[in-house]
mmCIF file of C-alpha atoms in Angstrom:
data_model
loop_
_atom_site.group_PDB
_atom_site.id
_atom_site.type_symbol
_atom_site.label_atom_id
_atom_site.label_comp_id
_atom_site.label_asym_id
_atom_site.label_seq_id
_atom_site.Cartn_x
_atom_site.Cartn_y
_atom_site.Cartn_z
ATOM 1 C CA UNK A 834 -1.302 9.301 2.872
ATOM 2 C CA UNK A 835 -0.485 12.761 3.343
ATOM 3 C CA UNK A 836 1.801 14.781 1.158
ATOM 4 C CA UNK A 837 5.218 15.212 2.943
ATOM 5 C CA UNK A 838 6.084 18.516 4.465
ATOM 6 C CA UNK A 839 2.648 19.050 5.803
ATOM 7 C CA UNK A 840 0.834 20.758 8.408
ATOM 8 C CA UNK A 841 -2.599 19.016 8.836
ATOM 9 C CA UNK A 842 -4.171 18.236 11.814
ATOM 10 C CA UNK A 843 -6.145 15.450 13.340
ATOM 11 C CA UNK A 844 -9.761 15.798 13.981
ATOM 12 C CA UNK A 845 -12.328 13.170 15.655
ATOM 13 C CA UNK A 846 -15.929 13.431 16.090
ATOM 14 C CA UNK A 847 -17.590 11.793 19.512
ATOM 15 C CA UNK A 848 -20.634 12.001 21.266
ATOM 16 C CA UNK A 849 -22.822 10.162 23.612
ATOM 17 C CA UNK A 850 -26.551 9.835 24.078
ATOM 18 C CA UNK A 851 -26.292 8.899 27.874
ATOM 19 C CA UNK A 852 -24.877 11.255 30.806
ATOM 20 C CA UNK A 853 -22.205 13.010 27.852
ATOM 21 C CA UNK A 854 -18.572 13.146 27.260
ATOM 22 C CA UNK A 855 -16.060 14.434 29.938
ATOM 23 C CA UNK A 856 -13.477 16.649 27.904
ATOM 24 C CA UNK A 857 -11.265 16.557 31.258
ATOM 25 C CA UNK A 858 -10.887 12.954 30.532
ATOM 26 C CA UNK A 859 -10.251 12.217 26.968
ATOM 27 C CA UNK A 860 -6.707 11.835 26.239
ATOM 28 C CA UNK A 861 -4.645 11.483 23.046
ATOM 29 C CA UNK A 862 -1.478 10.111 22.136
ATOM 30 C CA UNK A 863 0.407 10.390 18.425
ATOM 31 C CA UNK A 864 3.059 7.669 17.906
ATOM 32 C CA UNK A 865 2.904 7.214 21.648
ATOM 33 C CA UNK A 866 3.469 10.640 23.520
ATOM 34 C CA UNK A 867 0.854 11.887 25.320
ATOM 35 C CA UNK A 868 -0.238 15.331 23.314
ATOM 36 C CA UNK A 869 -3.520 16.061 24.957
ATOM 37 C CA UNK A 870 -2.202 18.849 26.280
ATOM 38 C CA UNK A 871 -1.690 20.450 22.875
ATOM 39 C CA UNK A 872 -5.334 19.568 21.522
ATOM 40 C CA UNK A 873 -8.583 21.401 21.619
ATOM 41 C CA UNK A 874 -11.174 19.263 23.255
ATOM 42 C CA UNK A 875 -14.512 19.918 23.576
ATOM 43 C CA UNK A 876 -17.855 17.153 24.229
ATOM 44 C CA UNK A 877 -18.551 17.059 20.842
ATOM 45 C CA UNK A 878 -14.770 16.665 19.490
ATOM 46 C CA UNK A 879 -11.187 17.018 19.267
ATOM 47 C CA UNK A 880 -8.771 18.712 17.530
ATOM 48 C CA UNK A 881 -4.870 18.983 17.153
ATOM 49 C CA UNK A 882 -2.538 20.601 14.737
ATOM 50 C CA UNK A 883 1.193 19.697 15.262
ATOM 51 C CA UNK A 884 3.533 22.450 15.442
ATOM 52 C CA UNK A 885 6.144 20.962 12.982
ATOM 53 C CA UNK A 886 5.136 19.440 9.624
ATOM 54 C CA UNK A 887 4.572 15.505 9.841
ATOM 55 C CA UNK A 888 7.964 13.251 9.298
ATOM 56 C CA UNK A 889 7.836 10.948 6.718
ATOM 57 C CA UNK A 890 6.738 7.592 7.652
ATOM 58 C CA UNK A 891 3.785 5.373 9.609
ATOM 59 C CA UNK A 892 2.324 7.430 12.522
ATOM 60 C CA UNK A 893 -0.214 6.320 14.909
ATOM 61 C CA UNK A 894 -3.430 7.739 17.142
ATOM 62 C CA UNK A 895 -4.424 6.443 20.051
ATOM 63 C CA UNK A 896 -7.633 8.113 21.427
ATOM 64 C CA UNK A 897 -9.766 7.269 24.695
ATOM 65 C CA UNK A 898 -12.768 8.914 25.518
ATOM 66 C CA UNK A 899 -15.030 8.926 29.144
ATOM 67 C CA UNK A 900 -18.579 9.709 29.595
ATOM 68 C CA UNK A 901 -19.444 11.314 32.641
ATOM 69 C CA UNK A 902 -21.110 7.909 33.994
ATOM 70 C CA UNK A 903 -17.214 6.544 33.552
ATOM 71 C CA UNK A 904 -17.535 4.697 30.823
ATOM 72 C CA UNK A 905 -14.691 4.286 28.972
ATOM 73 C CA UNK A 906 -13.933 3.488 24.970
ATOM 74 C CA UNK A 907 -10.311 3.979 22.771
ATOM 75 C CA UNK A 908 -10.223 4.480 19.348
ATOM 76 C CA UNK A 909 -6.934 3.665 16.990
ATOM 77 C CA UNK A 910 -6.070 4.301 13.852
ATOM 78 C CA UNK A 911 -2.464 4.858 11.393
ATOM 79 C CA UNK A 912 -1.782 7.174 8.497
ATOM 80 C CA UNK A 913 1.301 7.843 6.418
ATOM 81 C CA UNK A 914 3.184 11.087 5.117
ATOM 82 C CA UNK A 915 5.231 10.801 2.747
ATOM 83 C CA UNK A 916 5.352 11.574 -0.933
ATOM 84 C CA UNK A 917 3.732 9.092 -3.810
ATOM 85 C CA UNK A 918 6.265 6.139 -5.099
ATOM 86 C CA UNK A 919 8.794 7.372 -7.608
ATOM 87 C CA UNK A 920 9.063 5.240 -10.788
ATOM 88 C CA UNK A 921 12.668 5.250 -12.655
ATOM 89 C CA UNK A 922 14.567 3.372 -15.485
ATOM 90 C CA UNK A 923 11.553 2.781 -17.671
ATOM 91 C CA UNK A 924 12.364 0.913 -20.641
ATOM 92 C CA UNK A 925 11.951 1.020 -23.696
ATOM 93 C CA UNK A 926 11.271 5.045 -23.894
ATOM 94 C CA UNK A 927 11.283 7.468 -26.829
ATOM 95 C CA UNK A 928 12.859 4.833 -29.223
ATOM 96 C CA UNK A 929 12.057 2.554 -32.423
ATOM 97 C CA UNK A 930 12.345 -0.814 -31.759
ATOM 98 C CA UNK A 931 12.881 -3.186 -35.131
ATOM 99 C CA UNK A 932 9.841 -4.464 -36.209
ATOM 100 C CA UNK A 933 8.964 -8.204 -35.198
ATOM 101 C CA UNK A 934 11.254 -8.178 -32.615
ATOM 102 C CA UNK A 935 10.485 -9.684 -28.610
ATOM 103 C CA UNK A 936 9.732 -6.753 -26.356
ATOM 104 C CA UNK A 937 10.816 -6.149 -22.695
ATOM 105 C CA UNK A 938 8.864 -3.227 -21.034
ATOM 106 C CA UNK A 939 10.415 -2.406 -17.093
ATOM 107 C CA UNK A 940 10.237 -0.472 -14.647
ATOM 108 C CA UNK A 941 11.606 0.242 -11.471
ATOM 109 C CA UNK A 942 9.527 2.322 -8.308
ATOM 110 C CA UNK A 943 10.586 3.092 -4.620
ATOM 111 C CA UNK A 944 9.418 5.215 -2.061
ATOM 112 C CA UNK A 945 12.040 6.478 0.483
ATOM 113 C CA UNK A 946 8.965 6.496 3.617
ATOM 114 C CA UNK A 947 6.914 4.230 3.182
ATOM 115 C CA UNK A 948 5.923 0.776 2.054
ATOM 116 C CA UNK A 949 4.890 0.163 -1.678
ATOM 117 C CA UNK A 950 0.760 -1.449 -1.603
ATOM 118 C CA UNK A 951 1.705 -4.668 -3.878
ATOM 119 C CA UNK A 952 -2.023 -4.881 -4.630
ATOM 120 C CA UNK A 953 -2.000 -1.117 -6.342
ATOM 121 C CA UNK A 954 0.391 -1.659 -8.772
ATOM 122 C CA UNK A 955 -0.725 -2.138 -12.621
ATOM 123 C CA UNK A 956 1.353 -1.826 -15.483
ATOM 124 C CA UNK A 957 -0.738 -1.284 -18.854
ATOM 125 C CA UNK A 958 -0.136 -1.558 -22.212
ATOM 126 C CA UNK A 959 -2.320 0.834 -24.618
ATOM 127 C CA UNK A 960 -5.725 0.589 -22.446
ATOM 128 C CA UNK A 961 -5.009 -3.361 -22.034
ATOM 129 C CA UNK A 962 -4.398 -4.127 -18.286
ATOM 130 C CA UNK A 963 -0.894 -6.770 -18.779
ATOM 131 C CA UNK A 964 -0.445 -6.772 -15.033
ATOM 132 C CA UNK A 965 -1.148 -10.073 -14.656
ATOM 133 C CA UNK A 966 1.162 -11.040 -17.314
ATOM 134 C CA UNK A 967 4.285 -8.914 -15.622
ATOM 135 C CA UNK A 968 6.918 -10.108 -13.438
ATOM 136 C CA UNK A 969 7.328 -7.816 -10.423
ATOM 137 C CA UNK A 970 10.620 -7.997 -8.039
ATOM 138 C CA UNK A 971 10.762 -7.352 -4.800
ATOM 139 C CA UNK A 972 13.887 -6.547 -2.920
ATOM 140 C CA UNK A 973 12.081 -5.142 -0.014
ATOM 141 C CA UNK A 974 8.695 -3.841 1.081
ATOM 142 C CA UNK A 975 9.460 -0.066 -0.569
ATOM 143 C CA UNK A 976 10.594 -1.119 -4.055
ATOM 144 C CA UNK A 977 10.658 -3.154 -6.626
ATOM 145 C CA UNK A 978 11.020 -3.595 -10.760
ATOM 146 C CA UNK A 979 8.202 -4.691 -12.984
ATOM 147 C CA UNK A 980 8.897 -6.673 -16.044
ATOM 148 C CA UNK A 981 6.725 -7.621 -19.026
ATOM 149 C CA UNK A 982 8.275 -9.516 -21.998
ATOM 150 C CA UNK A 983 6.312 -9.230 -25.226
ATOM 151 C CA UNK A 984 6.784 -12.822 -27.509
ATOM 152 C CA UNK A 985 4.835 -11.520 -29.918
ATOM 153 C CA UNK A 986 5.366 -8.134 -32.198
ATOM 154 C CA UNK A 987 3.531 -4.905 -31.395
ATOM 155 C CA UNK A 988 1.592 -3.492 -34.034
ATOM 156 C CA UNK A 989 3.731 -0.531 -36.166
ATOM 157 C CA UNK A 990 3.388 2.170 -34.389
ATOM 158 C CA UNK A 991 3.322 4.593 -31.436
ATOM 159 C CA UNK A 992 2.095 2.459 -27.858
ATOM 160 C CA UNK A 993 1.868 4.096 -24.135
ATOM 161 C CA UNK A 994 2.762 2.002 -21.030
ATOM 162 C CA UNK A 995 1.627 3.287 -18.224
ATOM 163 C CA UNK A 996 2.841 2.090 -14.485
ATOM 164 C CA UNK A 997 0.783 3.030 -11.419
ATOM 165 C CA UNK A 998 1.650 2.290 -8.184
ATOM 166 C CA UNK A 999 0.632 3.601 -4.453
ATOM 167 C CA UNK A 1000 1.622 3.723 -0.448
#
């Protein structure tokens, strides 16, 4: 995933053993338009730099490359821009909570672009991995809350939670 606001390019290395690549026939398309055109191709490789910074979302690459003999062979592939999930309305923070009393820790993340990677998410308590002992919620496929509901006491004193999630 690639930070939003960006202007990286695309690169792809080729080659072939046989009769060679034909740069006059390899062809490249980004989210379906044809920008072959606006790449630098060459037998060993391609290049292209958009002239705008990436939108936020899912974009795709379609690549086909010919030998000289004719032979034909595509390539495909997706990446996302966007910025990393947000995470909001964390609870309990910066506050003394009576001793011996249940605890609920939550969370809530969303990403505005793109969709949240259920399997990245893990909440942890101190250095103890609770994930599997949180409930998570999910509205939709870019956010969600996270829930973890303590029966017994925490030790006195100071504990981190930490939440890490990922497009």
């Amino acid at each position: 995933v690639l930070p939003s606001a960006r202007l990286a390019g695309i690169s792809l290395n080729y080659g072939d053993v046989g009769s060679g690549i034909e740069p006059s026939a390899v062809r490249l398309r980004l989210d379906g338009a044809d920008v072959t055109g606006a790449a630098v191709i060459a037998a060993t490789g391609l290049t292209y730099v958009p002239s705008q910074p990436w939108t936020d979302g899912r974009h795709s690459v379609d690549v086909t490359i010919a030998d000289r003999a004719g032979n034909l062979t595509q390539g495909q592939w997706q990446f996302g821009v966007g910025n990393p999930p947000q995470v909001s309305a964390m609870t309990p923070i910066d506050t003394t909570l009576p001793f011996g009393s249940p605890t609920l820790i939550e969370a809530h993340f969303a990403d505005s672009a793109l969709d949240i990677d259920s399997a990245s998410l893990t909440l942890t308590l101190d250095t103890a991995d609770v994930t599997s002992s949180a409930v998570v919620d999910r509205p939709n496929s870019r956010e969600g809350t996270v829930r973890l509901r303590l029966d017994d006491p925490l030790e006195s004193g100071e504990h981190v939670v930490h939440l890490a999630v990922a497009n």
